[in-house]
XYZ file of C-alpha atoms in Angstrom:
593
model
C -26.009 17.364 8.413
C -22.767 18.315 6.403
C -20.212 16.717 4.840
C -17.404 18.123 7.455
C -19.530 17.475 10.104
C -20.401 13.979 9.336
C -16.798 13.020 8.701
C -15.550 14.604 11.766
C -18.161 12.223 13.549
C -17.185 9.463 11.543
C -13.498 9.924 11.640
C -13.779 11.316 15.792
C -15.564 8.262 16.344
C -12.864 5.624 14.943
C -10.180 6.999 16.184
C -11.751 7.188 19.747
C -12.195 3.124 19.261
C -8.171 3.241 18.319
C -6.560 5.216 21.233
C -9.423 2.941 23.427
C -7.667 -0.092 22.367
C -4.218 0.723 23.065
C -5.034 1.883 26.592
C -6.565 -1.379 27.097
C -4.127 -3.669 25.793
C -0.998 -1.578 26.760
C 1.780 -4.243 27.107
C 4.799 -4.330 29.849
C 6.737 -7.068 28.503
C 8.623 -7.510 25.618
C 7.073 -10.554 24.453
C 3.849 -8.497 24.571
C 5.214 -5.805 22.690
C 6.515 -8.116 19.937
C 4.118 -10.289 19.053
C 1.125 -10.267 21.443
C 2.165 -12.580 23.649
C 1.578 -15.194 21.040
C -1.901 -16.332 21.936
C -4.162 -14.533 19.186
C -6.936 -16.459 18.251
C -6.688 -17.245 14.386
C -10.084 -15.183 13.417
C -8.633 -11.874 15.220
C -5.565 -12.652 13.829
C -6.869 -13.144 10.163
C -8.144 -10.121 10.643
C -5.480 -7.983 11.958
C -3.340 -9.496 9.154
C -6.186 -8.711 6.525
C -5.907 -4.847 7.570
C -1.934 -4.913 7.971
C -1.997 -6.038 4.722
C -4.515 -3.657 3.045
C -2.756 -0.458 3.125
C -3.808 3.030 1.147
C -2.313 1.325 -1.598
C -5.131 -1.196 -1.279
C -7.782 0.665 -0.341
C -7.212 4.416 -2.130
C -4.390 4.087 -5.001
C -5.169 0.092 -6.432
C -8.484 0.846 -7.706
C -6.967 4.332 -8.890
C -4.007 2.950 -10.616
C -6.590 0.714 -12.260
C -8.970 3.485 -13.642
C -5.905 4.990 -15.799
C -4.418 1.654 -16.746
C -7.341 -0.036 -17.281
C -6.153 -4.321 -18.082
C -2.661 -3.041 -17.256
C -3.674 -2.775 -13.591
C -4.225 -6.036 -12.781
C -1.084 -6.732 -12.447
C -1.890 -5.445 -9.020
C -4.350 -7.608 -8.282
C -2.352 -10.682 -9.170
C 0.885 -9.793 -7.831
C -0.852 -8.915 -4.381
C -3.117 -11.590 -4.115
C -1.106 -14.437 -5.013
C 2.069 -13.497 -3.353
C -0.365 -14.396 -0.429
C -0.932 -17.344 -0.972
C 2.694 -17.915 -1.616
C 2.976 -16.487 1.565
C 0.730 -18.515 3.298
C 1.288 -22.045 1.796
C 5.333 -21.846 1.778
C 6.000 -19.602 4.385
C 4.026 -18.357 7.217
C 3.660 -22.248 9.047
C 7.353 -22.365 9.179
C 7.990 -19.551 10.444
C 5.843 -19.842 13.097
C 7.118 -23.241 13.821
C 10.927 -21.148 13.809
C 9.169 -19.395 16.685
C 11.080 -15.843 16.996
C 10.401 -12.044 17.038
C 11.513 -10.946 13.972
C 12.410 -11.889 10.093
C 15.980 -10.522 11.257
C 15.922 -12.955 14.544
C 15.563 -15.923 11.366
C 18.128 -14.525 9.137
C 20.234 -14.244 12.310
C 19.380 -17.600 13.966
C 19.374 -19.739 10.916
C 22.873 -18.409 9.128
C 24.115 -18.363 12.467
C 25.699 -14.775 12.065
C 25.703 -11.542 13.739
C 26.605 -9.810 10.072
C 23.838 -12.006 8.440
C 21.559 -10.606 11.323
C 22.818 -6.639 10.548
C 22.173 -7.102 6.966
C 18.787 -8.082 7.915
C 17.863 -5.317 10.004
C 18.830 -2.834 7.649
C 16.975 -4.318 4.506
C 14.017 -4.758 7.222
C 14.448 -0.537 8.035
C 14.943 -0.117 4.368
C 12.112 -1.624 3.001
C 9.840 -1.044 6.056
C 10.400 2.989 5.380
C 9.644 2.961 1.806
C 6.558 1.380 2.623
C 5.284 3.545 5.261
C 5.922 6.677 3.103
C 2.981 5.300 0.293
C 0.904 5.064 3.928
C 1.344 8.699 5.251
C 0.990 9.963 1.751
C -2.862 8.288 1.682
C -3.345 9.676 5.459
C -1.728 13.466 3.918
C -4.611 13.047 0.794
C -7.664 12.063 3.308
C -7.147 14.442 5.588
C -6.537 17.290 3.283
C -10.132 16.451 1.469
C -11.928 15.907 3.950
C -10.576 17.637 7.036
C -9.713 20.960 4.687
C -6.139 20.782 5.925
C -2.686 20.585 4.515
C -1.327 16.955 3.402
C 1.320 17.997 6.039
C -1.236 18.640 9.132
C -3.093 15.746 7.774
C 0.121 13.424 8.176
C 1.348 14.745 11.348
C -2.459 14.087 12.892
C -1.856 10.653 11.551
C 1.647 10.499 12.934
C 0.312 11.041 16.862
C -2.749 8.593 16.247
C -0.072 5.727 14.863
C 2.245 6.879 17.927
C -0.378 6.285 20.450
C -1.745 2.931 19.694
C 1.632 1.455 18.242
C 4.077 3.070 21.403
C 1.825 1.831 24.471
C 0.234 -1.242 23.400
C 2.856 -2.614 20.874
C 1.675 -5.649 18.722
C -1.496 -6.481 21.122
C -2.474 -2.870 21.025
C -1.887 -3.216 16.830
C -3.322 -5.868 16.399
C -7.013 -5.625 18.397
C -6.921 -2.117 16.974
C -6.449 -3.539 13.385
C -9.293 -5.960 14.097
C -11.597 -2.796 14.601
C -9.740 -0.891 11.144
C -10.385 -4.043 8.606
C -13.726 -4.012 10.077
C -13.974 0.215 9.583
C -12.308 -0.372 5.857
C -13.757 -2.872 4.867
C -17.489 -1.490 5.057
C -16.076 1.702 3.987
C -15.173 0.271 0.717
C -18.031 -2.334 0.016
C -21.114 0.037 0.759
C -19.851 2.747 -1.519
C -19.494 0.192 -4.238
C -23.030 -1.373 -3.567
C -24.718 2.024 -3.914
C -23.387 2.829 -7.259
C -23.282 -0.774 -8.876
C -27.245 -0.454 -8.112
C -27.502 2.974 -9.506
C -25.152 2.310 -12.784
C -26.129 -1.515 -13.211
C -29.317 -2.580 -11.727
C -26.844 -5.402 -9.630
C -26.615 -5.539 -5.904
C -23.011 -7.250 -6.215
C -20.373 -4.692 -7.258
C -18.424 -7.618 -8.701
C -21.474 -8.916 -10.905
C -21.907 -5.108 -12.048
C -19.052 -5.144 -13.534
C -19.560 -7.574 -15.515
C -23.043 -6.242 -16.558
C -24.970 -3.874 -18.715
C -25.742 -0.346 -17.579
C -28.810 1.539 -17.094
C -29.935 5.170 -18.826
C -30.613 7.861 -16.969
C -34.367 7.216 -16.589
C -33.361 3.635 -15.074
C -33.637 1.083 -18.033
C -31.123 -0.944 -18.899
C -29.307 0.374 -22.025
C -27.991 -3.257 -23.857
C -24.382 -1.803 -23.439
C -21.594 -3.357 -21.445
C -20.183 -1.287 -18.746
C -16.772 -2.233 -20.297
C -17.659 -1.699 -23.644
C -18.818 1.668 -22.793
C -15.843 2.554 -20.923
C -13.753 1.226 -24.562
C -16.121 3.836 -26.522
C -15.465 6.753 -24.021
C -11.778 6.099 -24.092
C -11.681 5.602 -27.726
C -13.764 8.894 -28.189
C -11.313 10.884 -25.628
C -8.646 9.829 -27.628
C -6.717 7.527 -24.862
C -6.681 3.944 -25.836
C -9.291 0.819 -24.847
C -9.668 0.763 -21.376
C -9.064 -3.282 -21.902
C -6.385 -2.767 -24.254
C -2.757 -3.765 -22.281
C -0.338 -1.170 -22.599
C 2.558 -2.248 -21.185
C 4.867 -4.807 -22.370
C 4.655 -8.814 -21.480
C 7.974 -8.823 -19.652
C 6.989 -5.720 -17.800
C 3.429 -6.867 -16.723
C 5.332 -10.556 -15.912
C 7.979 -8.849 -13.976
C 5.950 -6.443 -11.910
C 3.572 -9.288 -11.022
C 6.630 -11.634 -9.811
C 7.738 -8.572 -8.028
C 4.942 -8.110 -5.847
C 3.778 -11.459 -5.513
C 7.303 -12.677 -3.546
C 7.966 -9.150 -2.732
C 4.238 -10.047 -0.669
C 6.458 -13.196 0.497
C 9.333 -11.690 2.034
C 7.439 -8.362 3.844
C 8.600 -8.362 7.935
C 5.497 -6.824 8.784
C 3.407 -9.272 7.311
C 5.418 -12.338 8.493
C 5.027 -11.214 12.024
C 1.516 -11.895 12.350
C 2.241 -15.019 12.324
C 4.026 -15.129 15.525
C 1.256 -14.119 17.509
C -0.617 -16.906 17.070
C -0.275 -20.296 19.720
C 0.555 -22.809 17.392
C 1.541 -23.549 13.548
C -1.800 -24.982 12.730
C -2.988 -21.539 14.148
C -1.056 -19.820 11.253
C -2.217 -21.836 9.113
C -5.780 -20.674 9.735
C -5.367 -17.402 10.348
C -3.448 -16.917 6.857
C -6.712 -18.892 5.283
C -8.970 -16.502 7.227
C -6.848 -12.980 6.110
C -7.258 -14.425 2.532
C -11.339 -14.914 2.270
C -11.117 -11.161 4.028
C -8.595 -9.584 1.368
C -10.637 -11.292 -1.004
C -13.491 -9.062 -0.135
C -12.161 -5.947 -1.503
C -9.649 -7.186 -3.891
C -12.707 -9.060 -5.963
C -14.851 -5.543 -5.544
C -11.295 -2.984 -7.158
C -11.728 -3.875 -10.700
C -15.686 -2.862 -10.184
C -14.739 0.536 -8.374
C -11.905 1.089 -10.559
C -14.585 1.437 -14.117
C -17.486 2.634 -11.835
C -15.184 5.810 -10.838
C -14.110 6.238 -14.411
C -16.910 6.210 -16.246
C -18.389 8.814 -13.509
C -15.712 10.575 -14.032
C -15.345 11.092 -17.778
C -19.298 11.634 -18.218
C -19.269 14.190 -15.448
C -16.328 16.448 -16.103
C -15.759 16.282 -20.174
C -16.929 18.998 -22.528
C -18.803 20.925 -19.307
C -18.145 24.370 -18.139
C -15.885 25.059 -15.751
C -18.213 27.292 -14.406
C -21.215 24.161 -13.521
C -18.724 22.023 -11.868
C -20.028 20.600 -8.998
C -18.900 21.477 -5.777
C -16.522 18.399 -5.024
C -14.002 20.132 -8.117
C -13.217 22.884 -6.476
C -12.778 21.321 -3.256
C -10.456 18.758 -4.833
C -8.770 21.761 -6.531
C -7.452 23.032 -3.279
C -6.110 19.704 -2.175
C -3.591 20.475 -5.419
C -4.502 17.055 -6.471
C -6.973 17.905 -9.022
C -6.222 20.818 -11.466
C -7.420 22.673 -14.680
C -5.736 24.698 -17.218
C -7.968 26.644 -19.784
C -6.014 26.264 -22.726
C -8.257 27.306 -25.206
C -10.132 29.970 -23.690
C -13.584 28.607 -24.171
C -14.173 27.668 -20.129
C -15.206 24.061 -20.944
C -13.051 20.984 -19.740
C -11.541 19.261 -22.123
C -10.352 15.621 -20.964
C -7.768 13.260 -22.889
C -4.246 11.948 -23.480
C -1.503 13.543 -23.004
C -0.444 15.950 -19.756
C -2.661 19.421 -18.789
C 0.896 21.160 -17.425
C 4.179 21.047 -18.433
C 4.925 20.755 -14.750
C 2.264 20.796 -12.367
C 1.868 23.549 -9.849
C 2.161 22.810 -6.091
C -0.224 22.791 -3.899
C 1.575 25.554 -2.733
C 1.009 27.787 -5.785
C -2.124 26.560 -6.521
C -3.989 27.941 -3.520
C -2.340 31.194 -3.667
C -3.334 31.648 -7.475
C -6.775 30.855 -6.769
C -6.933 33.211 -3.360
C -5.308 36.116 -5.703
C -8.433 36.032 -7.505
C -6.556 35.685 -11.139
C -9.370 34.115 -13.874
C -12.677 35.179 -14.032
C -14.859 32.290 -12.199
C -11.371 31.142 -10.262
C -10.056 29.324 -12.779
C -6.549 29.391 -11.729
C -4.007 30.238 -14.670
C -0.577 29.880 -15.095
C 2.714 31.258 -16.592
C 3.771 27.238 -16.883
C 3.758 26.764 -20.685
C 0.948 24.398 -21.625
C 1.939 20.256 -21.254
C 1.620 17.717 -24.095
C -1.334 17.495 -26.155
C -5.204 18.855 -25.961
C -5.404 17.556 -22.151
C -6.185 20.192 -19.637
C -7.399 18.578 -16.655
C -4.570 17.053 -13.910
C -6.230 14.154 -12.213
C -4.202 12.637 -9.421
C -4.854 8.514 -9.064
C -5.223 8.580 -5.680
C -8.726 10.581 -5.120
C -10.105 8.699 -7.674
C -11.713 5.696 -5.029
C -11.949 9.211 -2.320
C -14.024 11.396 -5.223
C -16.193 8.496 -6.217
C -18.756 8.423 -4.215
C -19.264 12.468 -4.232
C -18.911 11.880 -8.087
C -22.096 9.551 -7.902
C -23.336 11.901 -5.978
C -24.060 9.524 -3.056
C -25.167 10.539 0.795
C -22.112 13.242 2.612
C -22.320 9.961 5.745
C -21.183 7.423 2.759
C -18.458 9.585 1.817
C -17.094 10.130 5.503
C -17.586 6.616 5.903
C -14.984 6.443 3.315
C -12.795 8.984 4.268
C -12.499 6.819 7.683
C -11.833 3.654 5.576
C -8.985 5.099 3.691
C -7.729 6.387 6.990
C -7.978 2.421 8.713
C -6.199 0.974 6.073
C -3.191 3.454 5.753
C -2.818 3.913 9.854
C -3.466 -0.346 10.438
C -0.494 -1.067 7.429
C 1.511 2.044 8.999
C 1.397 0.751 12.406
C 2.903 -2.583 11.564
C 5.856 -1.741 9.663
C 6.857 0.813 12.481
C 6.527 -2.450 14.632
C 8.881 -3.815 12.321
C 11.260 -0.858 12.386
C 11.345 -0.958 16.341
C 11.714 -4.284 16.718
C 14.734 -4.514 13.899
C 16.628 -1.826 16.316
C 15.546 -2.351 19.854
C 15.434 -6.215 19.725
C 17.328 -7.576 16.744
C 20.334 -4.583 16.510
C 20.509 -3.523 20.658
C 19.596 -6.640 22.036
C 21.539 -8.998 20.163
C 24.214 -7.284 18.607
C 24.950 -4.266 20.374
C 23.964 -4.408 23.820
C 23.267 -7.567 25.163
C 23.394 -7.582 28.491
C 20.239 -5.063 28.774
C 17.180 -6.022 30.884
C 13.863 -6.676 29.220
C 12.538 -3.493 30.966
C 15.536 -1.483 29.090
C 14.897 -3.369 25.966
C 11.076 -2.216 26.041
C 11.812 1.166 26.504
C 14.193 0.969 23.742
C 11.474 -0.640 21.407
C 9.013 2.400 22.673
C 12.044 5.198 21.669
C 12.930 3.547 18.312
C 8.738 3.117 17.481
C 8.705 6.857 17.938
C 11.991 8.245 16.258
C 10.192 5.935 13.064
C 7.067 7.611 13.031
C 8.607 11.057 12.803
C 11.101 9.541 10.166
C 7.687 8.115 8.390
C 5.878 11.162 9.213
C 8.972 13.446 6.816
C 8.450 10.416 3.918
C 4.258 11.332 3.739
C 5.118 14.589 3.070
C 7.446 14.380 0.933
C 6.632 11.287 -1.019
C 8.653 9.587 -3.610
C 5.329 9.036 -6.089
C 1.682 8.587 -5.234
C 1.153 5.676 -2.943
C 0.491 2.484 -4.932
C 3.868 3.574 -6.852
C 5.516 3.855 -3.887
C 4.523 0.447 -2.003
C 5.488 -1.146 -5.429
C 9.094 -0.113 -4.933
C 9.056 -1.008 -0.916
C 7.683 -4.800 -2.520
C 10.079 -5.117 -5.020
C 12.925 -4.469 -2.452
C 11.538 -6.868 -0.211
C 11.722 -9.850 -3.195
C 15.435 -8.679 -3.520
C 16.182 -8.900 0.099
C 14.306 -10.936 2.163
C 12.733 -13.907 -0.297
C 15.782 -15.836 -1.299
C 16.941 -15.916 2.475
C 13.726 -17.105 3.921
C 12.676 -19.646 1.443
C 16.576 -21.235 1.415
C 16.763 -21.250 4.914
C 13.474 -23.161 5.013
C 14.276 -25.644 2.388
C 17.986 -26.038 1.616
C 20.122 -27.179 4.818
C 23.046 -26.617 2.034
C 22.907 -22.408 2.048
C 25.227 -21.089 4.136
C 25.636 -17.330 5.993
C 28.413 -16.477 3.134
C 25.834 -17.110 0.206
C 22.573 -15.694 2.018
C 24.963 -12.394 3.214
C 26.397 -12.056 -0.270
C 22.602 -12.598 -1.814
C 20.580 -9.966 0.469
C 23.383 -7.595 -0.738
C 23.862 -7.598 -4.019
C 19.864 -7.859 -4.559
C 18.918 -5.019 -2.648
C 21.640 -2.946 -3.416
C 21.015 -3.253 -7.527
C 17.591 -3.096 -7.014
C 17.607 -0.242 -4.854
C 20.573 1.487 -7.269
C 17.736 1.155 -10.424
C 15.200 2.399 -8.686
C 17.219 5.639 -7.267
C 18.641 5.944 -10.595
C 15.058 6.413 -12.800
C 13.243 8.052 -10.290
C 15.234 10.254 -8.866
C 19.007 11.054 -10.452
C 17.107 10.629 -13.985
C 13.960 10.860 -14.026
C 13.850 11.595 -17.794
C 15.357 8.434 -18.618
C 12.325 6.192 -16.815
C 11.023 5.444 -19.974
C 10.874 1.481 -21.940
C 13.615 2.668 -24.226
C 15.850 3.296 -21.640
C 15.183 0.140 -19.151
C 17.090 -2.862 -18.207
C 15.398 -5.607 -20.331
C 12.629 -3.465 -20.720
C 11.603 -3.473 -16.850
C 10.393 -0.467 -15.117
C 11.414 0.053 -11.723
C 8.386 -1.330 -10.284
C 9.371 -4.847 -11.492
C 13.051 -4.484 -11.287
C 12.813 -6.140 -7.748
C 12.327 -9.643 -9.527
C 15.754 -9.485 -11.099
C 17.330 -8.068 -8.037
C 15.575 -11.563 -6.490
C 16.429 -13.740 -9.756
C 20.537 -11.964 -8.835
C 19.408 -12.783 -5.121
C 19.231 -16.701 -5.984
C 22.377 -17.367 -8.268
C 24.548 -15.036 -5.499
C 23.163 -16.801 -2.486
C 23.370 -20.914 -4.702
C 26.599 -19.814 -6.148
C 28.966 -18.528 -2.690
C 27.216 -20.994 -0.728
C 28.798 -23.775 -3.104
C 32.536 -22.459 -3.090
C 32.382 -21.994 0.852
C 31.885 -24.358 3.984
C 28.585 -26.143 4.925
C 26.851 -24.729 7.814
C 27.428 -26.757 11.250
C 25.360 -29.415 11.989
C 23.519 -28.377 14.754
C 22.081 -25.561 11.874
C 21.226 -28.255 9.116
C 19.584 -30.056 12.642
C 17.348 -26.335 12.674
C 16.509 -27.157 9.372
C 14.765 -30.389 9.363
C 13.422 -29.655 12.553
C 11.473 -26.618 10.678
C 10.445 -28.428 8.090
C 9.440 -32.156 9.558
C 6.104 -31.597 11.453
C 6.149 -32.781 14.557
């Protein structure tokens, strides 16, 4: 069958499964909507947490950024994995013992203040919308390539699917949909990785193939290790060695720290531990989730190396007219583009920008449809970019294009498309529930409209989820960066706002509402201002020479966290201690029954 037929079949079946689960799990109570009734088993919750956690950034973009950054991309692996361990051991059991619905619920109760709750609501919405933009972008990328629709149309389709199972089933529907989505995404990630590992190295396990020698076209062992070969290809093209570090040590440290503590402060992951019956189950589900996450995270570096090697060997110095069909298909999405600078009809790949300013997707299609340039090669009025590089490759396509580059069967390529959608939609649904619960439960029920009935609260929760889907779709169509980068910003914002408030709320009886509120406001304001300045206000200054202490926007959340801690502790020492009942609550949370 043709690729598009396989894609419609596999993606259509997965969507039918998700919608069927949503109909089966429709809820009528707020407890069912917010925490799935608190009766999810540890194994199911572990799989749902893994799907919630492994977003489009993990499935689509993480291996892509490692394939371009080499060793420097490891901070995503270290930060996200270490952060989940931190969350599982340090926070999850205590938050489950507290027994509320949301992170703002914890902040409001622990800091005995509607003001603290409001600040937490604003932080939760801000972080969640930043994160969900990356997920919707991932949905659009998959749809634009494999279903031959515009990225914007792809985002709208994804919005409709998420709306159905998030609004109908709430956390219960999301949880069991995420169990199915984890099975889809992990199968879709591992199958092509295993195929390519066998083809390139003769090893079944990609993790082993990553450290093995490569085979030649006849299947004979060349005796050259994969990473050594990739280093050689990089040097030949003028890139820095793949295994060499290019970022400064301080920036790598701060990015890793921001991702780690941001993980422990993400509200959509924390809320998952409220869905199990007991504290012991929270620990068990965290262990299961870590195992399920490790399957993908230990495979990602191998996928990145395979994809980078295949891309270089397939495109460099090759005639454009002889490029396989996948090349033109990705060109049509606007995520891959070539400019023939020297007029030889061959693709030159190397360091530097192929375009002074990359044309928009609409411009790419317009020029190709106009017939300008022989053999369909688009020509642009833009002045050439820096260097001799003629090829622009969006890093978000590396995992999705890898099976096509490696000439795997069409059903495997379609499976990867379904996996990418499962990863993006699972996390998007969890984030939208956080936004919905923050508005309906924490803002309306607890602050503005305390007299509303449970039925009214559930209605407002569904309306909030619907509005949030629409806003998330807008950010997906107009994202502020590539998927992993956008998600890194969300982690930084979570690190600078929630993490100190939660940690100090659990482990410090002296921490009061004045300290917590001041710390959250200072932390998220500083981090958001830094990111907005370098990404939107003055993007031309987004270089190491202009960064504060050499810390990039992706890592500034760790510094925002330190500011939060400093302000929180200082203000709490200068103001009155919490009431006795709040200090007793802290003791109750910490001490096992």
